[in-house]
Coordinates of C-alpha atoms and ligand atoms in Angstrom, one line a residue:
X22 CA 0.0 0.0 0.0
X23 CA 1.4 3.5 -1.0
X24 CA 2.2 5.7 1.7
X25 CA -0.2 9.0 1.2
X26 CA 0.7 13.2 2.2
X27 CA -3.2 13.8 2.6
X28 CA -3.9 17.4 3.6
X29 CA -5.7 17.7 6.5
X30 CA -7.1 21.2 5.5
X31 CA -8.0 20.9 1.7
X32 CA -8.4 17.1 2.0
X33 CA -6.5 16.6 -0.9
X34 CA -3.8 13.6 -1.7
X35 CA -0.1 16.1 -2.5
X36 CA 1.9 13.0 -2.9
X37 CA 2.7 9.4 -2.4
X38 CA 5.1 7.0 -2.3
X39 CA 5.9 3.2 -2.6
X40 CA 6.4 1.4 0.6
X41 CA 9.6 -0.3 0.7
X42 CA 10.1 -3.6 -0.4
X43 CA 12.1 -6.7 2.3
X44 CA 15.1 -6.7 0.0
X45 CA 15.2 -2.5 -0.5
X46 CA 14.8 -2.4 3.7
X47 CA 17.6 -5.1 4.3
X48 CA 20.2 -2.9 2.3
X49 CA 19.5 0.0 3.9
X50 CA 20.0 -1.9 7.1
X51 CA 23.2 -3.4 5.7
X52 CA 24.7 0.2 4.8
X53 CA 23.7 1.7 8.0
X54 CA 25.7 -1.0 10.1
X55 CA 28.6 -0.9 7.6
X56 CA 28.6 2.8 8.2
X57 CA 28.8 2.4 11.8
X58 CA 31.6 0.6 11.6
X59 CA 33.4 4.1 10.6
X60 CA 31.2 6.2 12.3
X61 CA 31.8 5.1 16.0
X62 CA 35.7 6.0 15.5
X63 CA 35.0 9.6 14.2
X64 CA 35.8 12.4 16.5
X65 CA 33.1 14.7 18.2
X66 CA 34.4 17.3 15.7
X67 CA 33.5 14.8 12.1
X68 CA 30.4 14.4 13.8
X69 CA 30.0 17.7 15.0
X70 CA 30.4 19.5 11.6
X71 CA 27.8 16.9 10.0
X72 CA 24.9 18.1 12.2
X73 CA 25.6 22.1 12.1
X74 CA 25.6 21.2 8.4
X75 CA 22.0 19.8 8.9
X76 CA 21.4 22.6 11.2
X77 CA 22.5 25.6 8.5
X78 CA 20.3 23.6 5.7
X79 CA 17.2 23.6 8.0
X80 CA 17.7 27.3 8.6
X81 CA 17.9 28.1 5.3
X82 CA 14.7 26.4 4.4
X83 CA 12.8 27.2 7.2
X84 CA 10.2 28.5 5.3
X85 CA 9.6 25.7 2.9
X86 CA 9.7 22.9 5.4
X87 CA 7.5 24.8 7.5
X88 CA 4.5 25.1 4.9
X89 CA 5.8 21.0 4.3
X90 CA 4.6 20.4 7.9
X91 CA 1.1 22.4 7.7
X92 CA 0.5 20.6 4.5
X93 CA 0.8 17.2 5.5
X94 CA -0.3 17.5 9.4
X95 CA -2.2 20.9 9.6
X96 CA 0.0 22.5 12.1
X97 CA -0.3 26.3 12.1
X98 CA 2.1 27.6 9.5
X99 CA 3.6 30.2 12.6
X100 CA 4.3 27.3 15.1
X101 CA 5.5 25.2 12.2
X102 CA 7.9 28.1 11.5
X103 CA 8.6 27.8 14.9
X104 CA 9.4 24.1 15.1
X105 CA 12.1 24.1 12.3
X106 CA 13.7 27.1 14.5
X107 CA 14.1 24.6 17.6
X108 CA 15.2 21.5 15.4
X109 CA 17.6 23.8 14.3
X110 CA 18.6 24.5 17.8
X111 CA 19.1 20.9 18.7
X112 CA 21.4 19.6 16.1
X113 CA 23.4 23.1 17.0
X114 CA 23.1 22.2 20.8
X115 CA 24.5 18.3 20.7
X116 CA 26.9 19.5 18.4
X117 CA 28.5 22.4 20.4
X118 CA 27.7 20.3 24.1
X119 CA 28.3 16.2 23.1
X120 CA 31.9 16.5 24.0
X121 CA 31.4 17.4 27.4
X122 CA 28.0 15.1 27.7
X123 CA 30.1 12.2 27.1
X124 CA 33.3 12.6 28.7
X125 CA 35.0 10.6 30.7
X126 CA 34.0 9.8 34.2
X127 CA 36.8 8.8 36.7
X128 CA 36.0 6.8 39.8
X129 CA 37.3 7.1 43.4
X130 CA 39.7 3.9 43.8
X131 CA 41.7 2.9 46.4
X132 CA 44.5 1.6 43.9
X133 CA 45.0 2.4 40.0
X134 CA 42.9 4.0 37.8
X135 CA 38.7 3.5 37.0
X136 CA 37.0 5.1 34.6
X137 CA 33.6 5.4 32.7
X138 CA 34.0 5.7 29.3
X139 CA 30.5 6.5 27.4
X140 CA 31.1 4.2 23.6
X141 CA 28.2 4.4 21.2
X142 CA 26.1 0.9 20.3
X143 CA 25.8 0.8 16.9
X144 CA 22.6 1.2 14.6
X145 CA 19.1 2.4 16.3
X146 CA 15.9 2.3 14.9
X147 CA 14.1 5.4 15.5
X148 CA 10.0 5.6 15.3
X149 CA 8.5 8.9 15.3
X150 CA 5.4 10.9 15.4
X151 CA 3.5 13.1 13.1
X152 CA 2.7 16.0 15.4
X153 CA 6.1 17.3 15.1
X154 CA 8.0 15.6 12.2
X155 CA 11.5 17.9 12.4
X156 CA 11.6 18.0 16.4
X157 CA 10.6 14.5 17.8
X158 CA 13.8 13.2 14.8
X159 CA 16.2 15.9 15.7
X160 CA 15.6 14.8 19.6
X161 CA 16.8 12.0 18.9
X162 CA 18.8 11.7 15.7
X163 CA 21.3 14.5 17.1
X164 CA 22.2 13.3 20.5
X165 CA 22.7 9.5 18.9
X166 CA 24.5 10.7 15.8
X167 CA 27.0 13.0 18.6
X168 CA 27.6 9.6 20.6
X169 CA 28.4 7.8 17.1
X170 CA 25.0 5.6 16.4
X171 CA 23.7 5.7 13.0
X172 CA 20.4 5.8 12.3
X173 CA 17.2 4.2 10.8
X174 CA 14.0 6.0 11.0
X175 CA 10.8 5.1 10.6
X176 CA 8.2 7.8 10.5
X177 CA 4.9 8.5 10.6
X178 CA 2.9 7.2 7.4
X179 CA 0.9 11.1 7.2
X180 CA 3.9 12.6 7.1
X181 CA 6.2 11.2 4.1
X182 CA 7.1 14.7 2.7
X183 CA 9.0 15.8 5.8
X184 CA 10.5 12.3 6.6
X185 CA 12.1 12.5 3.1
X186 CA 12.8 15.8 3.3
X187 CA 14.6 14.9 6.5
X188 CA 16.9 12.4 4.6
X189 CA 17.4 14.9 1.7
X190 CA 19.0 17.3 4.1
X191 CA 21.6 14.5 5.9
X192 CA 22.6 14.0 2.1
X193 CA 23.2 17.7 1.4
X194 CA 25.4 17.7 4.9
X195 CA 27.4 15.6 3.5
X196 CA 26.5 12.5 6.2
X197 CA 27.8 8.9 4.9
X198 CA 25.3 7.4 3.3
X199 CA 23.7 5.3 6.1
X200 CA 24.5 7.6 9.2
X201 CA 20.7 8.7 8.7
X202 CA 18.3 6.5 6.2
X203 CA 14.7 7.1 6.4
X204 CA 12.5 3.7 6.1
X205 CA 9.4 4.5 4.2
X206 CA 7.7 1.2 5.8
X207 CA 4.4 0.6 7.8
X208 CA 4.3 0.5 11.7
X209 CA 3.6 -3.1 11.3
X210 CA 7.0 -3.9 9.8
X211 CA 8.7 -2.2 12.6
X212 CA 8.5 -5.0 15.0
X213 CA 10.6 -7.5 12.4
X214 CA 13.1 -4.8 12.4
X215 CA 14.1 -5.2 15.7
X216 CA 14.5 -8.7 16.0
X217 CA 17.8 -7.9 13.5
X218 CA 21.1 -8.9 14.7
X219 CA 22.6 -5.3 13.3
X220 CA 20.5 -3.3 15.6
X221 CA 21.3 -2.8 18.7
X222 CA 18.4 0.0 20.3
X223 CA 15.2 1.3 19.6
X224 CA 13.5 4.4 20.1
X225 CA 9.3 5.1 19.9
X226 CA 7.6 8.1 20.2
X227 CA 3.7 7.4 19.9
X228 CA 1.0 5.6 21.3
X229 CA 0.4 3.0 23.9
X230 CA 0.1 0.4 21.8
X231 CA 2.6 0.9 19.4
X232 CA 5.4 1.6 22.6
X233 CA 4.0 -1.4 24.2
X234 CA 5.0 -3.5 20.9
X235 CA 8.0 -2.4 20.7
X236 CA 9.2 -2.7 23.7
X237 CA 7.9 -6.1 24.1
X238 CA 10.0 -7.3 21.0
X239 CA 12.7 -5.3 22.4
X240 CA 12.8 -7.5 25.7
X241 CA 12.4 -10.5 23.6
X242 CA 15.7 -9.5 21.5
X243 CA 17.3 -7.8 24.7
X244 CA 17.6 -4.2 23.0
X245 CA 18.1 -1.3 25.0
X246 CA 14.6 0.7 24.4
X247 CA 13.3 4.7 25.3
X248 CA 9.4 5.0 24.9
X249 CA 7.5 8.3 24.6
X250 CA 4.2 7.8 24.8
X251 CA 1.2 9.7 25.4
X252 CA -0.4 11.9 28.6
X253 CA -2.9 13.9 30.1
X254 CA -1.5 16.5 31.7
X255 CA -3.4 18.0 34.6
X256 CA -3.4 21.8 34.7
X257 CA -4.0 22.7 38.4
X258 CA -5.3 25.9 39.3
X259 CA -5.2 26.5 43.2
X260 CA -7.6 30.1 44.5
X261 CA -4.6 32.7 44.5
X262 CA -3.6 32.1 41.1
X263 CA -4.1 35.2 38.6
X264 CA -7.2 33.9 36.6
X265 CA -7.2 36.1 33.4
X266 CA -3.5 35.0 33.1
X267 CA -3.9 31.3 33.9
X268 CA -7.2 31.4 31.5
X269 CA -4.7 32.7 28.6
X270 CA -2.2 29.9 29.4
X271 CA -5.0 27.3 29.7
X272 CA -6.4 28.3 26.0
X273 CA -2.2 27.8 24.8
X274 CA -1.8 24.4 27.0
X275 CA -5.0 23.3 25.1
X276 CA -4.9 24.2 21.8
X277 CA -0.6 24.5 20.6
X278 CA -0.2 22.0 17.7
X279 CA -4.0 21.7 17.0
X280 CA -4.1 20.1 20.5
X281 CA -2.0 17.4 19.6
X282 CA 0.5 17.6 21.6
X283 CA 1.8 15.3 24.1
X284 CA 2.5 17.5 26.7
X285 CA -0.8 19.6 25.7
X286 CA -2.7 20.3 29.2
X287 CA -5.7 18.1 29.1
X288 CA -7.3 17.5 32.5
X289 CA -8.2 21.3 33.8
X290 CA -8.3 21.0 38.0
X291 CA -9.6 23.8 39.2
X292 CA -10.0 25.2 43.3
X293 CA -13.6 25.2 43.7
X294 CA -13.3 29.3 45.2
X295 CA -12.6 30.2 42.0
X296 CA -14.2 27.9 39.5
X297 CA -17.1 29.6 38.0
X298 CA -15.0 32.7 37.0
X299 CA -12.3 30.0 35.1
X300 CA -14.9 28.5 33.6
X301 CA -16.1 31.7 32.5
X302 CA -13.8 33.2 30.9
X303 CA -12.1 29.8 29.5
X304 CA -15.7 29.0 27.7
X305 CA -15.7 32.5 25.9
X306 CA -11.9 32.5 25.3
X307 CA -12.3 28.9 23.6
X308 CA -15.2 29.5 21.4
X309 CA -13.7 33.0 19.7
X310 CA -10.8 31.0 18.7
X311 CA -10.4 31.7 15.0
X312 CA -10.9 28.4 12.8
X313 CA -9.4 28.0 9.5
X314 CA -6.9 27.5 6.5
X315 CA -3.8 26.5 9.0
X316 CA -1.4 28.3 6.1
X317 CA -2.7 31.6 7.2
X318 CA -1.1 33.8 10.1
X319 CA -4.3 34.9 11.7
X320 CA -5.6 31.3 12.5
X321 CA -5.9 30.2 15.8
X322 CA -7.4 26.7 15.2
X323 CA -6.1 24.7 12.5
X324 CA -7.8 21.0 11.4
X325 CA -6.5 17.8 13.4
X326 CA -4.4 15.8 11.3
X327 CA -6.7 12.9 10.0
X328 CA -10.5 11.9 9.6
X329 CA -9.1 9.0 11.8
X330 CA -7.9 11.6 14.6
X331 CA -11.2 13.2 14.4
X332 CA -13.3 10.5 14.3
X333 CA -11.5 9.0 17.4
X334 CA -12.1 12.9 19.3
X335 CA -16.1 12.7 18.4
X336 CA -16.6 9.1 19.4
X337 CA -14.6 10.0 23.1
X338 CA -16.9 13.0 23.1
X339 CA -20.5 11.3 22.4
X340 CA -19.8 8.4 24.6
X341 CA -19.3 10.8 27.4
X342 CA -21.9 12.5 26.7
X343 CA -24.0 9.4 26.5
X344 CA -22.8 8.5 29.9
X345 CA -23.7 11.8 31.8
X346 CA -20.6 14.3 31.1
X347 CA -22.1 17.9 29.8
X348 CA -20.4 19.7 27.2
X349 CA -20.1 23.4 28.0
X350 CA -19.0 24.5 24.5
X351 CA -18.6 22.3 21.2
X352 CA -18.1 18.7 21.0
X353 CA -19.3 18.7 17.3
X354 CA -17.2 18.5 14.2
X355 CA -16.8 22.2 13.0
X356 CA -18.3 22.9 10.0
X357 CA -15.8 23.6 7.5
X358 CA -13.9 21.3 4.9
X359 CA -11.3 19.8 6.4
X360 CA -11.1 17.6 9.5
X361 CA -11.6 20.3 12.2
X362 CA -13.2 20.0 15.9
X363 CA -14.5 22.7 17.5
X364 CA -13.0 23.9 20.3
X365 CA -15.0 21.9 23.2
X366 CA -14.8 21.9 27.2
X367 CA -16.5 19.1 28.8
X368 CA -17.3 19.2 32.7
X369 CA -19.5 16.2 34.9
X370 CA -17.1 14.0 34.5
X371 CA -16.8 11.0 36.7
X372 CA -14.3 8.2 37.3
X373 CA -16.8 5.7 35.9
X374 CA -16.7 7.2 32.2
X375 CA -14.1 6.4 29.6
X376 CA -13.2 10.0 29.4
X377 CA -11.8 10.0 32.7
X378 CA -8.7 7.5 31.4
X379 CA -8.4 8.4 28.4
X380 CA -5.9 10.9 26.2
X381 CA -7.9 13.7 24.5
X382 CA -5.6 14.5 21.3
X383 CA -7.6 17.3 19.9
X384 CA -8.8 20.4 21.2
X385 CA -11.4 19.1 24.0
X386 CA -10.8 19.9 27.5
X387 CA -11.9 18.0 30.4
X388 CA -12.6 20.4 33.0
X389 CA -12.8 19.3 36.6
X390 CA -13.7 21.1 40.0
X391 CA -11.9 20.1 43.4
X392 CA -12.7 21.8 47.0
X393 CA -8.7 21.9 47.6
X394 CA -5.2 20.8 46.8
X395 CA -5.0 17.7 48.6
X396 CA -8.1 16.7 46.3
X397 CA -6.4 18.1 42.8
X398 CA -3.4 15.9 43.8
X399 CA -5.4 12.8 44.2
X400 CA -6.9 13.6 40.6
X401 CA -4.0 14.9 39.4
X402 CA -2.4 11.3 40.0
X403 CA -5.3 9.5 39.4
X404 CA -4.2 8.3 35.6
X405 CA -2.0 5.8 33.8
X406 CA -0.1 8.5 32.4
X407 CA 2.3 10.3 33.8
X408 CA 4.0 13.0 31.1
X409 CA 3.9 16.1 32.7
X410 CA 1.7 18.4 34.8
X411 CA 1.3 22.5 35.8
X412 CA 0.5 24.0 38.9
X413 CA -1.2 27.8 39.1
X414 CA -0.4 29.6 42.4
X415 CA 1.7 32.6 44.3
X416 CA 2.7 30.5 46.8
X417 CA 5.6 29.0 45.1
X418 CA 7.2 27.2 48.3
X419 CA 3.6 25.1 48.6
X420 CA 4.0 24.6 44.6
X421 CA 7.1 23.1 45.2
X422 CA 5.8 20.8 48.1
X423 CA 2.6 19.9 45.4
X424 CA 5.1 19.0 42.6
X425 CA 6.6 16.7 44.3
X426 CA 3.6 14.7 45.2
X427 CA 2.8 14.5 41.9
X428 CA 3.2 11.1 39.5
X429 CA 5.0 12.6 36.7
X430 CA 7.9 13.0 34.5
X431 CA 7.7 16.7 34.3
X432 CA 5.9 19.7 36.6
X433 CA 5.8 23.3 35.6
X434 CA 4.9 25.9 38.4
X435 CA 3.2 28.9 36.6
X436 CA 3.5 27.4 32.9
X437 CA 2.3 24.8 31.0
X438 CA 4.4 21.8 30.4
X439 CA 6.9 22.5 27.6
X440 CA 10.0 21.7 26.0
X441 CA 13.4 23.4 26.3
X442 CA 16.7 21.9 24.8
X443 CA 18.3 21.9 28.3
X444 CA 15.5 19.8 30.2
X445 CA 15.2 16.4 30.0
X446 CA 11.8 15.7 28.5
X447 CA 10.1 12.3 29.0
X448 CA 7.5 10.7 31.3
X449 CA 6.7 7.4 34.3
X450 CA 3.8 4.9 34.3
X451 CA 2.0 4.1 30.7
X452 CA 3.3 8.1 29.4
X453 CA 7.3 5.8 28.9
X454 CA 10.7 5.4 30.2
X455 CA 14.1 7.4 29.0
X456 CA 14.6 10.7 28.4
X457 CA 15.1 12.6 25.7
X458 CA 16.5 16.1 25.4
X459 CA 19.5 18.2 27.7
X460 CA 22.5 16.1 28.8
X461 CA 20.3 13.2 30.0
X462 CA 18.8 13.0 26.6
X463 CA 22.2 11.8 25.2
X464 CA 22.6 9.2 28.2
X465 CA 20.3 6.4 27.1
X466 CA 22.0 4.8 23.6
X467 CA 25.4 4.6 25.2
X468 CA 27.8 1.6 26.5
X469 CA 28.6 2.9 29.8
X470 CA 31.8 1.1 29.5
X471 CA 34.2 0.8 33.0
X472 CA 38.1 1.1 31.9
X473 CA 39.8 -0.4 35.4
X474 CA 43.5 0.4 34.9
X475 CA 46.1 -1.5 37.1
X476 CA 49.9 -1.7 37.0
X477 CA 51.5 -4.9 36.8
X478 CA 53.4 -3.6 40.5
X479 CA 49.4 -3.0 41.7
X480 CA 48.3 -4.9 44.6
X481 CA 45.4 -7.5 43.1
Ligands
NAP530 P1 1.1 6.0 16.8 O1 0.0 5.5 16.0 O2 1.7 5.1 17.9 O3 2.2 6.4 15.7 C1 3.5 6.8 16.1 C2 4.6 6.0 15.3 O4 4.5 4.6 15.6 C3 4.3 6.1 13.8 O5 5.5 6.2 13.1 C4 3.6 4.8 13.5 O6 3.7 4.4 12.1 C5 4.3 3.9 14.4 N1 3.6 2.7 14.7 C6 2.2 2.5 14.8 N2 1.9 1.2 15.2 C7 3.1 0.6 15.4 C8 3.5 -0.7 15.9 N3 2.6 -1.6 16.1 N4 4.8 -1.0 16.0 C9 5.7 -0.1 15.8 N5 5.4 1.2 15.3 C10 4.1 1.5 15.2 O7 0.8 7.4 17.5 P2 -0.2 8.5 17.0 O8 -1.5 8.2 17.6 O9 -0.1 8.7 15.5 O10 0.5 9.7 17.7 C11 0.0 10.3 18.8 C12 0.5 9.7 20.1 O11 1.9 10.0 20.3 C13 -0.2 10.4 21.2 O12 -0.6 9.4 22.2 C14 0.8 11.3 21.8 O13 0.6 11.7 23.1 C15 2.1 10.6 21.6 N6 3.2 11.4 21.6 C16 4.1 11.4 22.6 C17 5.2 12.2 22.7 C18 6.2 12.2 23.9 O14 7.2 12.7 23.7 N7 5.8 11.5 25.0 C19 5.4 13.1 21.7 C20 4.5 13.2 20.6 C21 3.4 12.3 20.6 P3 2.4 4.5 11.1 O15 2.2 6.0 11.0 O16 2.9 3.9 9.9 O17 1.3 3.8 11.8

């Protein structure tokens, strides 16, 4: 089956290509192990020079890759702007910093010398996401590519135009063929892949279900895995918080990427004192949102990025609905051409429905009310995610005390959950394991290899 750029906006098919064939994905295995083999003994300067290559290309096409990205996934063409920007800022960042990263580490011993010397393990397979195509690879193509990996990478099927605009742009760098070879193949194949002798780690960013299949073949073949998986983030809003300016950071948390993010603030948690007037103003803040063509600078709504994705949105909505939840706006499919939601907030919900489990990937926000923090806590943790989570106060000191109470990767005080090149980024329970992102993010695909050096006149 061909592998379809359908346009989430215009509905219309831009390109497609042929899935590739057993013998076409063997080679490309083959070259990127062979490549390896004189990859690992580069210096951080060879490797170094490759990715600020990458980096300069992406800069220099910012705008064209960024109206790639709001073709194929609908992402508004401003924050797509924006995403190339940081991609850019991660290859520049392992480049300048995966020297010192990976140093050595000397050990306190009572005779000789110990060290920790951090080796790379040969050829990963990388899977990645459609909601950002250039940052979720460069997260994890640039730290593996510093250590002296080489990479395979599977991407999202919606997305085929950035994935092999991805590859182009190794190729113009000047990267060995097979440092970084994009796999135009179906998730299904991905599991195969990893049983292979030549590679040695593997990386999803996703779903559930497709982290839980990977990871399960990747204990079978003992491969070293990081999962990324999905969340929903509690936003907690305690009764001295600002409310016009958590309101504004609530409608951002909701709605960046189309609300398809993972780290998108999904379960609102707000102090009873203070409810109503949230409510309020996050109801008439939502439903002005501008709707439209995501190419366009004034939109503040794009579509999401599939009929799939919205069908998935409406059926979480109605069977809440069915079961008692009330929606306070929207909760229909807007009415325009492409596959948009309208921007909906849904309240009564209970810890019988479906809802309450389950990751909203759109622009729908559960919104729940609480008589006080030790209660928001309890809901707060009361998930199988665990991604990240904000907290809305003055009192910083008790913010502090809250966040660490809380069952998650990540917690902002004062600001939604976001990523920054020098945090680790990554989640506990179903939301994954690993980290991706600052120093830690170039820790997981290494041999952590002790060097124990003893003279021959050294005591045994
Ligand atoms: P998805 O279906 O899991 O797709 C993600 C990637 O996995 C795609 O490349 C997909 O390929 C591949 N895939 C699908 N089934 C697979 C399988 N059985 N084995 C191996 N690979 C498989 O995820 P999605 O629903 O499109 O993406 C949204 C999810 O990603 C959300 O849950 C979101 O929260 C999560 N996410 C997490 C992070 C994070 O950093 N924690 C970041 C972004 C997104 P095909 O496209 O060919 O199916």
């Amino acid at each position: 089956m061909a592998i379809k750029s359908i346009n989430p906006y215009t509905l219309e098919i831009s390109k497609s290509y042929d899935e590739m064939t057993n013998k076409e994905i063997d080679e490309a295995v083959n070259v990127a192990y062979s490549t390896y083999q004189n990859w690992k003994k580069t210096t951080f300067e060879e490797r170094a020079a490759i990715l600020n290559n990458v980096g300069s290309i992406l800069r220099s096409k910012k705008n064209e890759l960024a109206r790639l990205i709001t073709l194929e996934m609908g992402k508004l063409i401003k924050q797509a702007e924006y995403e190339i920007d940081y991609a850019v800022s991660i290859f520049e960042y392992y480049a300048e910093n995966a020297k010192d990263f990976l140093a050595d580490e000397s050990l306190k011993v009572d005779v000789g010398e110990a060290f920790i010397k951090k080796s790379p393990i040969g050829v990963l397979l990388g899977v990645e996401p459609w909601n950002f195509p250039f940052y979720q690879v460069a997260r994890f193509a640039a730290p593996n590519i510093m250590i002296g990996n080489t990479i395979l990478l599977k991407h999202a099927s919606n997305v085929p135009q950035c994935a092999k605009a991805i590859e182009d742009i190794f190729k113009e760098a000047n990267a060995p063929e097979g440092l970084y070879t994009n796999l135009f193949i179906r998730g299904s194949k991905v599991t195969k892949l990893i049983a292979d002798k030549r590679i040695q780690g593997a990386s999803l960013t996703g779903s559930e279900k497709a982290g839980s299949e990977l990871a399960m073949m990747a204990g079978k073949y003992i491969k070293k895995s990081v999962l990324e998986l999905g969340g929903s983030d509690p936003f907690i809003v305690l009764e001295d918080a600002d409310i016009d300016r958590t309101v504004n950071l609530a409608i951002i948390g909701r709605t960046i990427n189309n609300g398809q993010s993972c780290i998108a603030a999904k379960r609102f948690i707000i102090v009873e004192k203070i409810a109503k007037e949230f409510l309020t103003k996050f109801k008439t803040k939502m439903s002005t949102l501008q709707l439209g063509d995501p190419m366009n600078m004034e939109t503040q709504l794009g579509p999401v990025s599939s009929e799939d994705a919205l069908n998935t949105l409406l059926n979480q909505v109605n069977k809440a609905v069915s079961e008692g939840a009330k929606i306070e706006i929207g909760g229909k499919r807007a009415n325009l051409k492409g596959f948009f939601m309208e921007p909906t907030i849904i309240s009564n919900i209970t810890s019988k429905m479906e809802i309450y489990k389950e990751e909203l990937f759109g622009p729908v926000a559960s919104f729940y009310v609480v008589q006080n923090e030790e209660e928001a806590i309890t809901l707060a943790n009361d998930t199988e995610f665990g991604l990240g989570c904000s907290i809305f106060t003055k009192n910083l000191e008790k913010a502090k005390k809250l966040a660490n109470q809380i069952d998650s990767g990540m917690v902002f005080i004062n600001h939604p959950t976001k990523s920054s090149i020098e945090l680790p980024f990554g989640g506990t329970k179903n939301s994954g394991y690993g980290r991706e992102l600052s120093p830690l993010g170039i820790d997981e695909f290494v041999n952590k290899k002790l060097i124990r050096v003893l003279t021959e006149e050294d005591k045994l």
